[in-house]
mmCIF file with all atom_site columns, C-alpha atoms in Angstrom:
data_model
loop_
_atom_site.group_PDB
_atom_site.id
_atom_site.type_symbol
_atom_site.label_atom_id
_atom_site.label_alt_id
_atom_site.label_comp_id
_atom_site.label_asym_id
_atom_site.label_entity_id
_atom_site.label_seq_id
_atom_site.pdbx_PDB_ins_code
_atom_site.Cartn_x
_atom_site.Cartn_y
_atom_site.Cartn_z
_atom_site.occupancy
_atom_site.B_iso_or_equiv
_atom_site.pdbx_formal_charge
_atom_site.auth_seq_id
_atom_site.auth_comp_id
_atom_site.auth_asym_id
_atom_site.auth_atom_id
_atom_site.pdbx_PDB_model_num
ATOM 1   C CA . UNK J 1 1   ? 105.697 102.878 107.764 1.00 0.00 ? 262 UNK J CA 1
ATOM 2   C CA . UNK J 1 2   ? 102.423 103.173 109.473 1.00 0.00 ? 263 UNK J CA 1
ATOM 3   C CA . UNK J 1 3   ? 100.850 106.170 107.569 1.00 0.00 ? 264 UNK J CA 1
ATOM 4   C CA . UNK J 1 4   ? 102.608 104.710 104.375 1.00 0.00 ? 265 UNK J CA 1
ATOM 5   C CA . UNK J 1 5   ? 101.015 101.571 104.152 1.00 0.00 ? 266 UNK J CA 1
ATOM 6   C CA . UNK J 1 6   ? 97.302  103.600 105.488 1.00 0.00 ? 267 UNK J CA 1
ATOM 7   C CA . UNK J 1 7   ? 97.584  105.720 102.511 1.00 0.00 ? 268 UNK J CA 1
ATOM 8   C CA . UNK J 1 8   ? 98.817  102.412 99.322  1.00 0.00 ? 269 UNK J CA 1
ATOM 9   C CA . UNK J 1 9   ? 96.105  100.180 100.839 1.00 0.00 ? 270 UNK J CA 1
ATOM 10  C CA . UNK J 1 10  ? 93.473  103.800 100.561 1.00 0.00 ? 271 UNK J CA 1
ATOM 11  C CA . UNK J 1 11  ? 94.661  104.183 97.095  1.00 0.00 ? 272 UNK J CA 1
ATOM 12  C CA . UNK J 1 12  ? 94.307  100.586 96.528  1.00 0.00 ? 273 UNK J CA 1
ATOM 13  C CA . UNK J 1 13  ? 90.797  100.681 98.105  1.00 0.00 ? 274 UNK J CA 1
ATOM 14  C CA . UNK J 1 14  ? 89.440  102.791 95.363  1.00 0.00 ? 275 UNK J CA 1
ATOM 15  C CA . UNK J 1 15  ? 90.459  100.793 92.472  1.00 0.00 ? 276 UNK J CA 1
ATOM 16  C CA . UNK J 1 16  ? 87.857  98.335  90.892  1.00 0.00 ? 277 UNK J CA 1
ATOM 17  C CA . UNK J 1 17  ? 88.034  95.384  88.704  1.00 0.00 ? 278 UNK J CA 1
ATOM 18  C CA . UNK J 1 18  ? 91.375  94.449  87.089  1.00 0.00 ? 279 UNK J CA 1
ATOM 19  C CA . UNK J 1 19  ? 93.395  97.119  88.519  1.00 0.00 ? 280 UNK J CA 1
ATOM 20  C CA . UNK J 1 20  ? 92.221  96.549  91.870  1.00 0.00 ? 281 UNK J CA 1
ATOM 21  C CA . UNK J 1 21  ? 93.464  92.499  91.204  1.00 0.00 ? 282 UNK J CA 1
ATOM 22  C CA . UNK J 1 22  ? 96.751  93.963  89.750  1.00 0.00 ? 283 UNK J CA 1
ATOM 23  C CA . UNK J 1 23  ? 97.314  96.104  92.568  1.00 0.00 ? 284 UNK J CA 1
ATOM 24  C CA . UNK J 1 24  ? 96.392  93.661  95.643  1.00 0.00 ? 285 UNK J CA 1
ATOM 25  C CA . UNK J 1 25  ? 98.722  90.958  93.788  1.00 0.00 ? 286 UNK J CA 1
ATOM 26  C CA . UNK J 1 26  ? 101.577 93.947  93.358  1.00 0.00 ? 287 UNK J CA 1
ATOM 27  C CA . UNK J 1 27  ? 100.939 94.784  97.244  1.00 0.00 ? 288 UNK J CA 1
ATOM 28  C CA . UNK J 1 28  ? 101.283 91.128  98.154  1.00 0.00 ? 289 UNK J CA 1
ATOM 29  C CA . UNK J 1 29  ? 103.929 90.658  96.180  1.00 0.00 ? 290 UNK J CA 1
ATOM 30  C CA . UNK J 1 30  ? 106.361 93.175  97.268  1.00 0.00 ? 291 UNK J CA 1
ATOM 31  C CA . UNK J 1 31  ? 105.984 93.039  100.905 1.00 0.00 ? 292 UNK J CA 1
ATOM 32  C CA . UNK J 1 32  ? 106.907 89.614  100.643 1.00 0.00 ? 293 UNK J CA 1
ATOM 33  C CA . UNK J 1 33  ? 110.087 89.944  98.250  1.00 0.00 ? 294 UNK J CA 1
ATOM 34  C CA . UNK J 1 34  ? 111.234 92.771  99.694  1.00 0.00 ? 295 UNK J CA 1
ATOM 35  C CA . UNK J 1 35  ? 109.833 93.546  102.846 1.00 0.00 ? 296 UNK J CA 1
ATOM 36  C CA . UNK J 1 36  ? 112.344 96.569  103.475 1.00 0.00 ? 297 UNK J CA 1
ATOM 37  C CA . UNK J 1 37  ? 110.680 98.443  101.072 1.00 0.00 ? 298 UNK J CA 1
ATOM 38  C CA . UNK J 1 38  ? 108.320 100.961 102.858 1.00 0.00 ? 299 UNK J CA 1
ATOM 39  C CA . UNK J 1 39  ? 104.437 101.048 101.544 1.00 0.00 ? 300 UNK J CA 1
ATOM 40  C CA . UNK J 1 40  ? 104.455 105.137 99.673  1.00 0.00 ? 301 UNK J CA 1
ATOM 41  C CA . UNK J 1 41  ? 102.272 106.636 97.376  1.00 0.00 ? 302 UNK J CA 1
ATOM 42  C CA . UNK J 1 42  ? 103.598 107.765 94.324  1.00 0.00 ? 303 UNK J CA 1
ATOM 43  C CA . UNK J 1 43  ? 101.843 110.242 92.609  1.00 0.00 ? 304 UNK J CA 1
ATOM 44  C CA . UNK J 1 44  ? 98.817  108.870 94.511  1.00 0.00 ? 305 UNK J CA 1
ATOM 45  C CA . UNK J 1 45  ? 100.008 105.467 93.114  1.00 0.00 ? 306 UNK J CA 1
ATOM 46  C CA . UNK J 1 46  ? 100.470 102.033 95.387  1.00 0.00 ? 307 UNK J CA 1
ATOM 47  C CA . UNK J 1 47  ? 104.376 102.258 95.454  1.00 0.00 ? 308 UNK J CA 1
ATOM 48  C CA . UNK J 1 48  ? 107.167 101.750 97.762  1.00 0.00 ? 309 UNK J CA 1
ATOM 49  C CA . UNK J 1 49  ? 110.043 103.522 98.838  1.00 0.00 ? 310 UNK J CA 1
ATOM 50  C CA . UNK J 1 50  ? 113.509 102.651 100.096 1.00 0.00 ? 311 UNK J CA 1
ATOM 51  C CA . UNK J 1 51  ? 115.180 103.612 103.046 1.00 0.00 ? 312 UNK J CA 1
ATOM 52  C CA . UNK J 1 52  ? 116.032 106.793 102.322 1.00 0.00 ? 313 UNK J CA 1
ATOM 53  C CA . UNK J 1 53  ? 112.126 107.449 101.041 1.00 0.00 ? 314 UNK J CA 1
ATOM 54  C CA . UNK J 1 54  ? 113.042 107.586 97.193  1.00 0.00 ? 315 UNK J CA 1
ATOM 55  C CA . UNK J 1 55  ? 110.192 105.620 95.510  1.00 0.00 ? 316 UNK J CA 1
ATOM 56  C CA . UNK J 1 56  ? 111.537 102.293 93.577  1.00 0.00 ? 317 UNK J CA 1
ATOM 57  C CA . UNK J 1 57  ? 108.725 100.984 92.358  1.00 0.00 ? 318 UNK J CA 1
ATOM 58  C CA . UNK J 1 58  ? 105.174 101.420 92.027  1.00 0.00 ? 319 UNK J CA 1
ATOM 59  C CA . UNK J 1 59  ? 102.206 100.495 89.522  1.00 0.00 ? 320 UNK J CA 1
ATOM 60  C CA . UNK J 1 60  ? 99.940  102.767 87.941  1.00 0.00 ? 321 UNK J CA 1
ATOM 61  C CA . UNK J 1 61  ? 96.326  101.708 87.263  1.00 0.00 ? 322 UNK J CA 1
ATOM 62  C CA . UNK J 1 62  ? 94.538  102.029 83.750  1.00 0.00 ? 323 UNK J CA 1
ATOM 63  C CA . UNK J 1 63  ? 92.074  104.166 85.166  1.00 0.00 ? 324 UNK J CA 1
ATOM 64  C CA . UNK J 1 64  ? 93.975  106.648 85.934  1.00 0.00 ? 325 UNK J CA 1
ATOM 65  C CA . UNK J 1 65  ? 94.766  107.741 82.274  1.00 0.00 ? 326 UNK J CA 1
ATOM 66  C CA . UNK J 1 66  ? 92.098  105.217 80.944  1.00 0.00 ? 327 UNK J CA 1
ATOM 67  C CA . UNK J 1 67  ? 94.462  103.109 79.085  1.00 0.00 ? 328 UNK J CA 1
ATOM 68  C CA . UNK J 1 68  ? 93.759  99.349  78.654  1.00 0.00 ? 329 UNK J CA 1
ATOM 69  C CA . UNK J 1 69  ? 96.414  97.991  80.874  1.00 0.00 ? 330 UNK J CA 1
ATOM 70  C CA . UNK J 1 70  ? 97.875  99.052  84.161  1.00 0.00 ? 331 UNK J CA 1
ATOM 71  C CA . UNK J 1 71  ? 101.530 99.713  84.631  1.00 0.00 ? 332 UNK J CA 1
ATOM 72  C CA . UNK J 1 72  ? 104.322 98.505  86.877  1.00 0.00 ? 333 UNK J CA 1
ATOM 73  C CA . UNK J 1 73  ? 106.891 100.641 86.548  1.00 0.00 ? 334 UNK J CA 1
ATOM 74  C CA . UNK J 1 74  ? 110.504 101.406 88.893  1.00 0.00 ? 335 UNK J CA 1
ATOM 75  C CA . UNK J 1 75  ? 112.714 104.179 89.298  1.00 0.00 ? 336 UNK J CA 1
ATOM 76  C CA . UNK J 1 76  ? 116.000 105.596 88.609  1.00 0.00 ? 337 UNK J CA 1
ATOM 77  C CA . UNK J 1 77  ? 116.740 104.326 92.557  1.00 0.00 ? 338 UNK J CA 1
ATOM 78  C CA . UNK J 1 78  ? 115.994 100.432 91.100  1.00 0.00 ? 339 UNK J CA 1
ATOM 79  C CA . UNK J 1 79  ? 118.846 98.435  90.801  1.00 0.00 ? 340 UNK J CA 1
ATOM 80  C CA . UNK J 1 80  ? 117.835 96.631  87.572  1.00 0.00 ? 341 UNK J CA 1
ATOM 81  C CA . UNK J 1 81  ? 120.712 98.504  85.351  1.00 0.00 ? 342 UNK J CA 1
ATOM 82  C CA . UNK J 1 82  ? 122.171 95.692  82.630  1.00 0.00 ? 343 UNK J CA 1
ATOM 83  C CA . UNK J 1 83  ? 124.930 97.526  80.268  1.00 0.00 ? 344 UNK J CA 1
ATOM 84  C CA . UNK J 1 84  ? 123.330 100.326 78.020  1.00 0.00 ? 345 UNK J CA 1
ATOM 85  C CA . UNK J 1 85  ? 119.586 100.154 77.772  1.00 0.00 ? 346 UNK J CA 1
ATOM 86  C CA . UNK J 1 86  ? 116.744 98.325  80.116  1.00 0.00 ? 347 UNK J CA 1
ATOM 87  C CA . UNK J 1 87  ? 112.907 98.066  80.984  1.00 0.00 ? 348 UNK J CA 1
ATOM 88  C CA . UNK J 1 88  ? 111.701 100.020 83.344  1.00 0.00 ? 349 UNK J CA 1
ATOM 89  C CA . UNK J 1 89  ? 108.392 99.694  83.013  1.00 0.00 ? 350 UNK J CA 1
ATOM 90  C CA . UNK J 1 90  ? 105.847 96.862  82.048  1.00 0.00 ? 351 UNK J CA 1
ATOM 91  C CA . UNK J 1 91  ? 102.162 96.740  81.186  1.00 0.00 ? 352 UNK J CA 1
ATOM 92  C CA . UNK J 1 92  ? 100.136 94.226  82.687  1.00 0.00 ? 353 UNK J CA 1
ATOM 93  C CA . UNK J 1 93  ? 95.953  92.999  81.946  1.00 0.00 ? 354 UNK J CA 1
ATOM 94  C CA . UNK J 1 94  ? 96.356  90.235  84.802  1.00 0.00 ? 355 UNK J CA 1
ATOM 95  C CA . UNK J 1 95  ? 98.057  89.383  87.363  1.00 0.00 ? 356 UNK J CA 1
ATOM 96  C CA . UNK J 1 96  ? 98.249  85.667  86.885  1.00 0.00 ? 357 UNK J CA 1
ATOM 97  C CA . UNK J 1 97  ? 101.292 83.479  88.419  1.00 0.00 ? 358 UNK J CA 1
ATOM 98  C CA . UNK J 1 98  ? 103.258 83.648  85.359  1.00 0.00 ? 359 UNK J CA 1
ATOM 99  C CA . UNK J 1 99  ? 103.024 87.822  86.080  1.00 0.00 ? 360 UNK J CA 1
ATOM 100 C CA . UNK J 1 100 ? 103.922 87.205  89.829  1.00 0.00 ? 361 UNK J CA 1
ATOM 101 C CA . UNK J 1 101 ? 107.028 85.283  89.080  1.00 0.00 ? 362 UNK J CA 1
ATOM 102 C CA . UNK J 1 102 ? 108.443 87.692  86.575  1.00 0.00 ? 363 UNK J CA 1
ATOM 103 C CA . UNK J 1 103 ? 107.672 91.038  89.256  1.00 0.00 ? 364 UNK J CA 1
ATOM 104 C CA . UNK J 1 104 ? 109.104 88.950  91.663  1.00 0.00 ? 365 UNK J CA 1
ATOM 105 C CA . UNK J 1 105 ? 112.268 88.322  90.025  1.00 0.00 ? 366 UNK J CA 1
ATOM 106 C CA . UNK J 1 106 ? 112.182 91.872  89.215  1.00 0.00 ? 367 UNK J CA 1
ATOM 107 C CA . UNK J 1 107 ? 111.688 93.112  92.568  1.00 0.00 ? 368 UNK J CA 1
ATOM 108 C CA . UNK J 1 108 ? 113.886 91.163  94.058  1.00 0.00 ? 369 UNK J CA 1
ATOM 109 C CA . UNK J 1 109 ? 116.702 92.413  91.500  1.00 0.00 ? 370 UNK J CA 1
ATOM 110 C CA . UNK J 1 110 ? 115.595 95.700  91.889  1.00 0.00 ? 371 UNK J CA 1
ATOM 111 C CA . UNK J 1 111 ? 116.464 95.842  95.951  1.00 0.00 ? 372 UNK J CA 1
ATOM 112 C CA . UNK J 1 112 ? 119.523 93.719  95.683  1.00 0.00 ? 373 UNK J CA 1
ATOM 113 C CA . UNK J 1 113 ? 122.048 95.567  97.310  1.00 0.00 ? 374 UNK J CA 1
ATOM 114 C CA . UNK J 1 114 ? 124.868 95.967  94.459  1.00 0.00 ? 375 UNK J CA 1
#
């Protein structure tokens, strides 16, 4: 857990502006909904992993591709399956509290044990 949080809050360090805001609010965020998840890198992404180290979710800045918005996106090992088609990923300028509440009710969906 140690070296997985050392190397999200690195790749968090290096982000500037609104991705660094999006990312400190997703950091926040998840270790407080769903504090089993362990801090991983994904892709050198902030992301976290469950407890067998398959990532579940993670966000990926605008930088990085130098798109306009940052991504939050979750994996095949997210439990947020409802009947034939679903989201897995979401774009996101701000992270405002309207923002927080809907990743949180993700999140917490996404770790639910089915």
């Amino acid at each position: 857990r140690e070296a997985g949080t050392a190397a999200v809050r690195a790749a968090i360090d290096v982000l500037e502006g609104k991705d660094r805001e999006v990312a400190e609010g997703f950091y926040a965020l998840v270790t407080e909904v769903s504090p089993d998840l362990v801090p991983k890198t994904f892709y050198g992404f902030p992301g976290f992993a469950n407890d067998v180290g398959k990532v579940v979710v993670f966000m990926q800045p605008a930088s990085k591709f130098k798109t306009r918005y940052a991504t939050i996106g979750f994996q095949e090992y997210a439990h947020l399956d409802e009947g034939d088609c679903w989201a897995t990923s979401w774009a996101v300028e701000a992270w405002t509290p309207k923002v927080r509440d809907m990743f949180s009710t993700l999140v917490a969906r996404a770790t639910a044990q089915a």
